[in-house]
Amino acid sequence: QSALTQPASVSGSPGQSITISCTGPSGDVGNYNSVSWYQQHPGKAPKLIIYGVSNRPSGVSNRFSGSKSANTASLTISGLQAEDEADYYCCLHMRTITYVFGTGTTVTVL
Amino acid sequence: QVQLVQSGAEVKKPGASVKLSCKAAGYTFTSYHIHWVRQAPGHGLEYMGIINPSGGATVYAQKFHGRVTVTRDTSTSTVYMELSSLTSEDTGVYFCTRELGTTLYFDYWGQGTLVTVSS
């Protein structure tokens, strides 16, 4: 399957809010209720920050929130902090039982 | 605590195979699926496949069909991923990660194994 489309980069100043979109092709067979989001710092393994569209695992800041509409999911980071500078990936469970990741978004804190 | 500990870095020649391991600890091994995800240098995450450690059933992403084999050893709580017919495009970091089976997300990840394919 083709990767989900994310903006290559998003930037914001400390304290601002930013939103990252994750879009699948129209008519795809992904289960958008399964959307999860992962944060990856350079040289590190990905870390789960959102699951089931809008749920946060224990220990993840409430500055991270997720939503979806039709075939587009979104991740919002509010009150942007320097530590949020990382790569972010969405992930979707497909009807073929496998998964597909987004193309990834680099977040830069100005 | 939950840990997925992966084997060390590998250097392989084109055409060879590589077999990586992922040892689980801190939870019931057969209760969680193990998935493999890879990342080429400077690129994004790419899904490879899944094994259900309980019965050993596997599903692979279409791109890797015929080249990847994932197995498990329940006696050591270890999952193995073998990738054959390596090319330079297989160079990257390979991660194992776990998923409950009904939750559809990956909650713990291994530290990753770097595979370099070079003549």
XYZ file of N, CA and C in Angstrom:
687
model
N 0.842 -1.214 0.000
C 0.000 0.000 0.000
C 0.869 1.253 0.000
N 0.357 2.355 -0.527
C 1.071 3.620 -0.514
C 1.047 4.194 0.889
N 2.116 4.938 1.196
C 2.176 5.579 2.498
C 1.114 6.665 2.595
N 0.716 6.940 3.815
C -0.201 8.044 4.064
C 0.560 9.357 3.896
N -0.130 10.394 3.448
C 0.533 11.662 3.157
C 0.539 12.594 4.357
N 1.720 13.029 4.740
C 1.895 14.030 5.794
C 2.722 15.180 5.234
N 2.577 16.380 5.792
C 3.462 17.466 5.373
C 4.885 17.134 5.779
N 5.843 17.493 4.940
C 7.231 17.151 5.225
C 7.739 17.848 6.482
N 7.302 19.080 6.680
C 7.775 19.820 7.844
C 6.718 20.791 8.331
N 6.734 21.020 9.618
C 5.874 22.005 10.271
C 6.725 22.691 11.335
N 6.575 23.986 11.458
C 7.355 24.702 12.466
C 6.463 25.653 13.256
N 6.923 26.005 14.421
C 6.190 26.924 15.274
C 7.084 27.472 16.363
N 6.678 28.567 16.951
C 7.423 29.170 18.043
C 6.995 28.534 19.360
N 7.851 28.610 20.365
C 7.468 28.068 21.673
C 6.147 28.664 22.150
N 5.280 27.801 22.644
C 3.982 28.237 23.143
C 2.866 28.187 22.110
N 3.234 28.147 20.853
C 2.217 28.090 19.801
C 1.655 26.675 19.669
N 0.586 26.568 18.863
C 0.021 25.264 18.529
C 0.279 24.962 17.062
N 0.535 23.701 16.772
C 0.700 23.283 15.389
C -0.138 22.025 15.164
N -0.509 21.803 13.899
C -1.290 20.623 13.547
C -0.650 19.920 12.373
N -0.555 18.609 12.487
C 0.009 17.758 11.433
C -1.127 16.904 10.875
N -1.277 16.916 9.574
C -2.326 16.125 8.942
C -1.770 14.807 8.412
N -2.665 13.853 8.235
C -2.310 12.515 7.758
C -3.453 12.056 6.865
N -3.202 11.973 5.576
C -4.284 11.731 4.622
C -4.030 10.494 3.779
N -5.050 9.668 3.674
C -4.972 8.514 2.807
C -5.658 8.810 1.486
N -5.395 8.015 0.456
C -6.057 8.231 -0.825
C -7.559 8.011 -0.683
N -8.335 8.734 -1.442
C -9.785 8.586 -1.369
C -10.162 7.146 -1.727
N -11.079 6.587 -0.973
C -11.507 5.230 -1.249
C -10.597 4.166 -0.697
N -9.611 4.575 0.124
C -8.746 3.531 0.669
C -9.517 2.704 1.696
N -8.959 1.615 2.091
C -9.657 0.695 2.973
C -9.013 0.647 4.343
N -8.496 1.772 4.760
C -7.915 1.814 6.086
C -8.967 2.029 7.142
N -8.678 1.540 8.319
C -9.556 1.723 9.462
C -9.109 2.982 10.198
N -9.754 4.112 9.873
C -9.301 5.370 10.451
C -9.600 5.471 11.940
N -10.396 4.591 12.466
C -10.579 4.554 13.919
C -9.367 3.955 14.622
N -8.423 3.420 13.854
C -7.232 2.808 14.430
C -6.017 3.728 14.393
N -6.186 4.954 13.922
C -5.027 5.836 13.726
C -4.216 5.998 15.017
N -2.916 5.824 14.893
C -2.009 6.081 16.003
C -0.913 7.020 15.519
N -0.281 7.685 16.458
C 0.779 8.636 16.155
C 2.020 8.304 16.985
N 3.180 8.494 16.350
C 4.453 8.177 16.991
C 5.401 9.355 16.856
N 6.135 9.603 17.930
C 7.164 10.633 17.970
C 8.516 9.944 17.917
N 9.420 10.460 17.086
C 10.743 9.860 16.995
C 11.822 10.935 17.039
N 12.637 10.885 18.068
C 13.801 11.758 18.139
C 14.959 11.104 17.407
N 15.903 11.904 16.919
C 17.022 11.354 16.122
C 17.757 10.232 16.841
N 17.931 9.123 16.124
C 18.668 7.993 16.669
C 17.924 7.169 17.687
N 16.639 7.457 17.876
C 15.847 6.743 18.873
C 14.731 5.942 18.211
N 14.165 5.027 18.980
C 12.993 4.291 18.512
C 11.765 5.186 18.592
N 10.787 4.918 17.754
C 9.530 5.679 17.853
C 8.874 5.473 19.214
N 8.084 6.470 19.600
C 7.349 6.425 20.863
C 5.880 6.702 20.577
N 5.006 5.857 21.102
C 3.564 6.041 20.925
C 3.100 7.271 21.694
N 2.384 8.184 21.018
C 1.848 9.353 21.700
C 0.324 9.470 21.593
N -0.261 8.859 20.567
C -1.716 8.854 20.405
C -2.126 7.502 19.828
N -3.224 6.928 20.344
C -3.769 5.703 19.759
C -5.280 5.823 19.656
N -5.858 5.007 18.787
C -7.307 5.056 18.607
C -7.817 6.461 18.324
N -7.117 7.169 17.445
C -7.458 8.528 16.982
C -7.098 9.609 17.998
N -7.557 9.456 19.263
C -7.450 10.597 20.181
C -7.071 10.219 21.612
N -6.641 9.007 21.821
C -6.300 8.574 23.179
C -4.808 8.715 23.450
N -4.485 9.175 24.658
C -3.081 9.325 25.040
C -2.676 8.224 26.005
N -1.535 7.576 25.748
C -1.030 6.602 26.737
C -0.655 7.318 28.028
N -0.616 6.564 29.083
C -0.190 7.112 30.355
C 1.209 7.707 30.233
N 1.365 8.916 30.763
C 2.676 9.554 30.755
C 2.917 10.502 29.596
N 2.032 10.480 28.611
C 2.174 11.391 27.474
C 1.474 12.706 27.805
N 2.147 13.793 27.514
C 1.622 15.114 27.835
C 0.263 15.358 27.188
N -0.605 16.065 27.922
C -1.918 16.402 27.365
C -1.816 17.541 26.356
N -0.604 17.958 26.055
C -0.425 18.944 24.971
C -0.575 18.274 23.597
N -0.554 16.955 23.600
C -0.744 16.200 22.360
C -2.203 15.760 22.272
N -2.832 16.035 21.125
C -4.210 15.602 20.929
C -4.409 15.160 19.488
N -5.362 14.253 19.287
C -5.611 13.726 17.954
C -7.075 13.810 17.592
N -7.327 13.834 16.284
C -8.701 13.865 15.780
C -8.708 13.276 14.380
N -9.907 13.089 13.831
C -9.999 12.615 12.447
C -11.276 13.121 11.809
N -11.252 13.181 10.477
C -12.427 13.531 9.690
C -12.321 12.799 8.367
N -13.282 11.960 8.061
C -13.272 11.161 6.823
C -11.935 10.418 6.732
N -11.163 10.669 5.660
C -9.908 9.941 5.485
C -8.694 10.778 5.864
N -8.888 11.715 6.773
C -7.769 12.531 7.263
C -7.739 12.528 8.782
N -6.561 12.189 9.310
C -6.347 12.262 10.754
C -5.432 13.447 11.040
N -5.498 13.969 12.241
C -4.678 15.128 12.600
C -4.108 14.974 13.996
N -2.891 15.478 14.151
C -2.224 15.542 15.452
C -1.969 17.012 15.750
N -2.402 17.463 16.917
C -2.159 18.835 17.333
C -1.240 18.840 18.543
N -0.226 19.683 18.475
C 0.656 19.896 19.619
C 0.433 21.329 20.076
N -0.072 21.474 21.288
C -0.318 22.804 21.816
C 0.785 23.183 22.793
N 0.972 24.488 23.002
C 2.022 24.934 23.917
C 3.370 24.363 23.529
N 3.727 24.526 22.265
C 4.939 23.919 21.703
C 6.163 24.171 22.585
N 6.936 23.102 22.806
C 8.154 23.194 23.603
C 9.341 22.676 22.813
N 10.521 23.066 23.224
C 11.743 22.667 22.513
C 11.859 21.151 22.406
N 11.418 20.446 23.442
C 11.518 18.981 23.447
C 10.581 18.323 22.451
N 9.653 19.087 21.880
C 8.737 18.524 20.888
C 9.374 18.441 19.514
N 10.543 19.003 19.367
C 11.246 18.960 18.084
C 11.646 17.517 17.797
N 11.031 16.933 16.763
C 11.196 15.513 16.452
C 10.479 15.223 15.143
N 10.551 13.974 14.720
C 9.762 13.499 13.585
C 8.494 12.834 14.122
N 7.396 13.008 13.398
C 6.114 12.445 13.802
C 5.525 11.627 12.657
N 5.013 10.449 13.013
C 4.446 9.537 12.020
C 3.047 9.113 12.445
N 2.123 9.119 11.481
C 0.831 8.498 11.723
C 0.913 7.047 11.251
N -0.023 6.245 11.703
C -0.051 4.829 11.328
C -1.489 4.371 11.283
N -1.787 3.540 10.308
C -3.157 3.096 10.074
C -3.185 1.598 9.860
N -4.174 0.950 10.462
C -4.378 -0.482 10.231
C -5.217 -0.653 8.971
N -4.725 -1.475 8.062
C -5.416 -1.678 6.792
C -6.238 -2.965 6.816
N -7.212 -3.048 5.942
C -8.090 -4.213 5.887
C -7.330 -5.479 5.516
N -6.149 -5.318 4.952
C -5.310 -6.466 4.595
C -4.587 -7.044 5.799
N -4.913 -6.536 6.963
C -4.346 -6.961 8.246
C -2.988 -6.318 8.513
N -2.372 -5.761 7.491
C -1.097 -5.091 7.734
C -1.331 -3.620 8.080
N -0.254 -2.896 8.201
C -0.309 -1.501 8.601
C 0.421 -0.643 7.575
N 0.119 0.641 7.588
C 0.843 1.582 6.743
C 1.152 2.834 7.561
N 2.358 3.348 7.389
C 2.785 4.565 8.084
C 2.654 5.777 7.172
N 2.558 6.931 7.789
C 2.615 8.170 7.052
C 4.031 8.465 6.593
N 4.169 9.450 5.752
C 5.473 9.813 5.187
C 6.371 10.511 6.200
N 5.785 10.955 7.306
C 6.568 11.574 8.366
C 6.621 13.088 8.257
N 6.606 13.742 9.414
C 6.666 15.205 9.488
C 7.729 15.618 10.484
N 8.625 16.479 10.060
C 9.642 17.018 10.963
C 9.106 18.289 11.598
N 9.036 18.300 12.906
C 8.585 19.486 13.636
C 9.793 20.255 14.132
N 9.819 21.535 13.781
C 10.909 22.422 14.202
C 10.344 23.495 15.123
N 10.994 23.673 16.262
C 10.605 24.731 17.200
C 11.536 25.912 16.964
N 10.954 26.997 16.530
C 11.757 28.157 16.122
C 12.399 28.880 17.300
N 9.990 -4.585 34.007
C 9.339 -3.708 33.049
C 9.421 -4.329 31.659
N 8.512 -3.879 30.800
C 8.480 -4.404 29.443
C 9.747 -4.001 28.699
N 10.360 -4.966 28.047
C 11.543 -4.695 27.225
C 11.511 -5.552 25.976
N 11.911 -4.953 24.894
C 12.187 -5.680 23.654
C 13.648 -5.378 23.328
N 14.493 -6.389 23.428
C 15.932 -6.195 23.234
C 16.350 -6.859 21.932
N 16.885 -6.062 21.041
C 17.244 -6.555 19.712
C 18.722 -6.886 19.601
N 19.042 -7.705 18.645
C 20.417 -8.122 18.408
C 21.234 -6.980 17.817
N 22.540 -7.190 17.739
C 23.461 -6.140 17.341
C 23.535 -5.913 15.840
N 24.261 -4.859 15.500
C 24.389 -4.435 14.114
C 24.992 -5.528 13.228
N 24.575 -5.496 11.957
C 25.020 -6.492 10.995
C 25.543 -5.787 9.740
N 26.550 -6.383 9.134
C 27.049 -5.925 7.834
C 26.991 -7.124 6.899
N 26.295 -6.948 5.790
C 26.104 -8.052 4.850
C 26.433 -7.614 3.428
N 26.787 -8.613 2.611
C 27.035 -8.348 1.196
C 25.743 -8.518 0.406
N 25.636 -7.847 -0.723
C 24.442 -8.012 -1.565
C 24.226 -9.476 -1.915
N 22.958 -9.887 -1.866
C 22.608 -11.269 -2.155
C 22.548 -12.158 -0.940
N 23.118 -11.721 0.152
C 23.133 -12.515 1.382
C 21.806 -12.375 2.114
N 21.703 -13.107 3.221
C 20.543 -13.018 4.112
C 20.999 -12.519 5.472
N 20.048 -11.968 6.222
C 20.327 -11.528 7.584
C 19.194 -12.022 8.476
N 19.556 -12.432 9.691
C 18.555 -12.884 10.648
C 18.721 -12.084 11.927
N 17.695 -11.327 12.284
C 17.718 -10.484 13.464
C 16.851 -11.085 14.555
N 17.172 -10.760 15.799
C 16.375 -11.273 16.908
C 15.806 -10.145 17.756
N 14.738 -10.473 18.445
C 14.028 -9.522 19.298
C 13.561 -10.309 20.521
N 14.213 -10.092 21.663
C 13.901 -10.850 22.874
C 12.982 -10.045 23.771
N 11.856 -10.634 24.110
C 10.849 -9.950 24.924
C 11.016 -10.299 26.395
N 10.744 -9.330 27.252
C 10.812 -9.549 28.693
C 9.821 -8.639 29.396
N 9.372 -9.069 30.577
C 8.517 -8.226 31.398
C 7.035 -8.350 31.121
N 6.643 -9.295 30.276
C 5.224 -9.516 30.005
C 5.053 -10.929 29.466
N 3.813 -11.352 29.321
C 3.531 -12.692 28.793
C 3.743 -12.684 27.285
N 4.768 -13.396 26.868
C 5.228 -13.352 25.473
C 4.115 -13.664 24.474
N 3.293 -14.654 24.790
C 2.281 -15.089 23.830
C 1.033 -14.225 23.806
N 0.996 -13.200 24.625
C -0.200 -12.350 24.692
C -0.157 -11.167 23.726
N 0.994 -10.900 23.154
C 1.153 -9.741 22.282
C 1.755 -10.151 20.938
N 1.207 -9.592 19.866
C 1.813 -9.757 18.557
C 3.127 -8.973 18.499
N 4.052 -9.458 17.694
C 5.293 -8.732 17.435
C 5.318 -8.338 15.957
N 5.617 -7.089 15.716
C 5.691 -6.556 14.361
C 7.118 -6.116 14.073
N 7.451 -6.052 12.773
C 8.749 -5.530 12.345
C 8.545 -4.319 11.447
N 9.326 -3.296 11.720
C 9.257 -2.018 11.008
C 10.688 -1.613 10.675
N 10.923 -1.128 9.466
C 12.278 -0.710 9.152
C 12.307 0.754 8.736
N 13.518 1.316 8.785
C 13.712 2.729 8.463
C 15.032 2.900 7.732
N 14.952 3.211 6.451
C 16.159 3.481 5.679
C 16.756 4.808 6.139
N 18.045 4.986 5.958
C 18.691 6.225 6.417
C 18.012 7.465 5.850
N 17.597 8.366 6.739
C 16.974 9.605 6.310
C 15.558 9.455 5.782
N 14.988 8.289 5.970
C 13.636 8.033 5.464
C 12.672 7.688 6.588
N 11.412 7.441 6.188
C 10.386 7.182 7.172
C 10.280 5.719 7.555
N 9.247 5.421 8.338
C 9.010 4.070 8.827
C 8.276 3.249 7.770
N 8.665 1.986 7.672
C 8.071 1.100 6.670
C 7.668 -0.212 7.350
N 6.410 -0.576 7.232
C 5.896 -1.774 7.889
C 6.302 -3.023 7.108
N 6.750 -4.058 7.851
C 7.204 -5.280 7.203
C 6.285 -6.477 7.450
N 5.869 -6.681 8.690
C 5.054 -7.861 8.938
C 4.825 -8.126 10.412
N 4.082 -9.183 10.685
C 3.615 -9.499 12.038
C 3.699 -10.989 12.296
N 3.953 -11.331 13.557
C 3.823 -12.704 13.996
C 2.991 -12.738 15.268
N 2.135 -13.716 15.352
C 1.401 -13.984 16.590
C 2.191 -15.054 17.333
N 2.878 -14.700 18.404
C 3.723 -15.680 19.090
C 2.943 -16.861 19.657
N 1.650 -16.699 19.828
C 0.854 -17.772 20.417
C 0.802 -18.998 19.507
N 0.462 -18.772 18.228
C 0.393 -19.906 17.313
C 1.443 -19.876 16.220
N 2.129 -18.745 16.085
C 3.167 -18.630 15.069
C 2.678 -18.108 13.726
N 1.389 -17.757 13.621
C 0.872 -17.254 12.341
C 1.541 -15.940 11.977
N 1.784 -15.757 10.685
C 2.458 -14.561 10.202
C 1.670 -13.925 9.061
N 1.835 -12.620 8.913
C 1.335 -11.876 7.760
C 2.426 -10.888 7.388
N 2.735 -10.823 6.094
C 3.801 -9.947 5.637
C 3.248 -8.870 4.705
N 3.855 -7.693 4.748
C 3.512 -6.656 3.790
C 3.858 -7.157 2.388
N 3.039 -6.790 1.439
C 3.194 -7.319 0.080
C 4.593 -7.092 -0.479
N 5.181 -5.947 -0.130
C 6.507 -5.602 -0.661
C 7.565 -6.646 -0.298
N 7.390 -7.300 0.834
C 8.420 -8.216 1.348
C 8.069 -9.679 1.148
N 6.922 -9.954 0.559
C 6.511 -11.335 0.338
C 7.584 -12.107 -0.415
N 7.936 -13.281 0.103
C 8.929 -14.121 -0.548
C 10.343 -13.859 -0.098
N 10.572 -12.747 0.587
C 11.931 -12.401 1.040
C 12.071 -12.377 2.554
N 10.949 -12.274 3.259
C 11.009 -12.149 4.712
C 10.358 -13.354 5.375
N 10.967 -13.813 6.447
C 10.413 -14.893 7.248
C 10.544 -14.517 8.720
N 9.422 -14.517 9.411
C 9.424 -14.209 10.845
C 9.035 -15.463 11.609
N 9.828 -15.800 12.607
C 9.578 -16.989 13.421
C 9.688 -16.616 14.895
N 9.322 -17.554 15.756
C 9.459 -17.277 17.184
C 9.872 -18.532 17.919
N 10.490 -18.311 19.078
C 10.882 -19.384 19.981
C 10.241 -19.065 21.323
N 9.189 -19.766 21.648
C 8.468 -19.437 22.883
C 9.286 -19.803 24.122
N 10.226 -20.712 23.985
C 11.022 -21.113 25.150
C 11.968 -20.001 25.604
N 12.318 -19.124 24.679
C 13.225 -18.023 25.020
C 12.555 -16.658 24.830
N 11.261 -16.663 24.501
C 10.523 -15.409 24.286
C 11.218 -14.522 23.252
N 11.636 -15.148 22.189
C 12.394 -14.428 21.156
C 11.723 -14.574 19.797
N 11.677 -13.473 19.084
C 11.183 -13.464 17.708
C 12.362 -13.207 16.785
N 12.357 -13.881 15.645
C 13.415 -13.730 14.649
C 12.824 -13.220 13.340
N 13.583 -12.362 12.663
C 13.183 -11.877 11.350
C 14.343 -12.095 10.389
N 14.097 -12.907 9.360
C 15.129 -13.167 8.361
C 14.728 -12.527 7.042
N 15.646 -11.765 6.473
C 15.424 -11.106 5.191
C 16.483 -11.596 4.216
N 16.042 -12.082 3.068
C 16.970 -12.682 2.113
C 17.173 -11.801 0.883
N 18.092 -12.222 0.043
C 18.395 -11.522 -1.223
C 18.597 -10.031 -0.993
N 19.463 -9.715 -0.056
C 19.665 -8.323 0.343
C 20.266 -7.481 -0.786
N 19.804 -6.243 -0.868
C 20.395 -5.237 -1.752
C 20.718 -4.010 -0.913
N 21.361 -3.038 -1.522
C 21.730 -1.826 -0.789
C 20.482 -1.102 -0.272
N 19.357 -1.309 -0.916
C 18.125 -0.661 -0.489
C 17.574 -1.249 0.809
N 18.141 -2.353 1.254
C 17.726 -2.938 2.538
C 18.534 -2.364 3.705
N 19.486 -1.516 3.410
C 20.244 -0.860 4.478
C 19.321 0.023 5.308
N 19.417 -0.123 6.612
C 18.587 0.688 7.491
C 18.514 0.115 8.886
N 17.672 0.738 9.696
C 17.457 0.266 11.058
C 16.148 -0.514 11.096
N 16.207 -1.679 11.706
C 15.059 -2.563 11.812
C 14.588 -2.592 13.269
N 13.297 -2.300 13.449
C 12.708 -2.267 14.790
C 11.705 -3.407 14.948
N 11.676 -3.999 16.138
C 10.546 -4.846 16.500
C 9.674 -4.053 17.476
N 8.403 -4.327 17.459
C 7.471 -3.610 18.318
C 6.308 -4.535 18.650
N 5.620 -4.300 19.757
C 4.555 -5.199 20.148
C 3.188 -4.526 20.086
N 2.177 -5.355 19.965
C 0.794 -4.862 19.863
C -0.115 -5.928 20.442
N -1.123 -5.519 21.195
C -1.934 -6.462 21.959
C -2.731 -7.416 21.082
N -2.994 -7.015 19.857
C -3.720 -7.899 18.958
C -5.092 -7.377 18.629
N -5.657 -6.620 19.557
C -6.969 -6.024 19.307
C -6.903 -4.505 19.366
N -5.752 -3.993 19.793
C -5.649 -2.551 20.025
C -5.176 -1.779 18.800
N -4.468 -2.450 17.900
C -4.048 -1.861 16.627
C -3.071 -0.701 16.775
N -2.261 -0.714 17.829
C -1.189 0.261 17.938
C 0.007 -0.395 18.618
N 1.171 0.234 18.483
C 2.436 -0.330 18.952
C 2.892 0.405 20.202
N 2.844 -0.274 21.349
C 3.091 0.446 22.597
C 4.539 0.389 23.090
N 5.275 -0.647 22.763
C 6.688 -0.731 23.138
C 7.501 -1.122 21.909
N 8.698 -0.540 21.837
C 9.570 -0.772 20.701
C 10.941 -1.265 21.168
N 11.567 -2.071 20.333
C 12.970 -2.410 20.571
C 13.851 -1.220 20.228
N 15.120 -1.341 20.540
C 16.044 -0.231 20.328
C 16.488 -0.104 18.870
N 16.185 -1.113 18.075
C 16.559 -1.077 16.668
C 17.879 -1.783 16.397
N 17.977 -2.357 15.208
C 19.212 -3.009 14.747
C 19.581 -2.427 13.400
N 20.809 -1.935 13.290
C 21.294 -1.382 12.028
C 21.810 -2.510 11.140
N 21.272 -2.579 9.939
C 21.748 -3.527 8.932
C 22.350 -2.720 7.785
N 23.588 -3.016 7.471
C 24.272 -2.347 6.369
C 24.552 -3.376 5.294
N 24.088 -3.086 4.084
C 24.343 -3.983 2.953
C 25.312 -3.275 2.014
N 26.497 -3.855 1.894
C 27.533 -3.210 1.098
C 28.505 -4.251 0.562
N 28.955 -4.029 -0.670
C 29.923 -4.947 -1.252
C 31.339 -4.588 -0.789
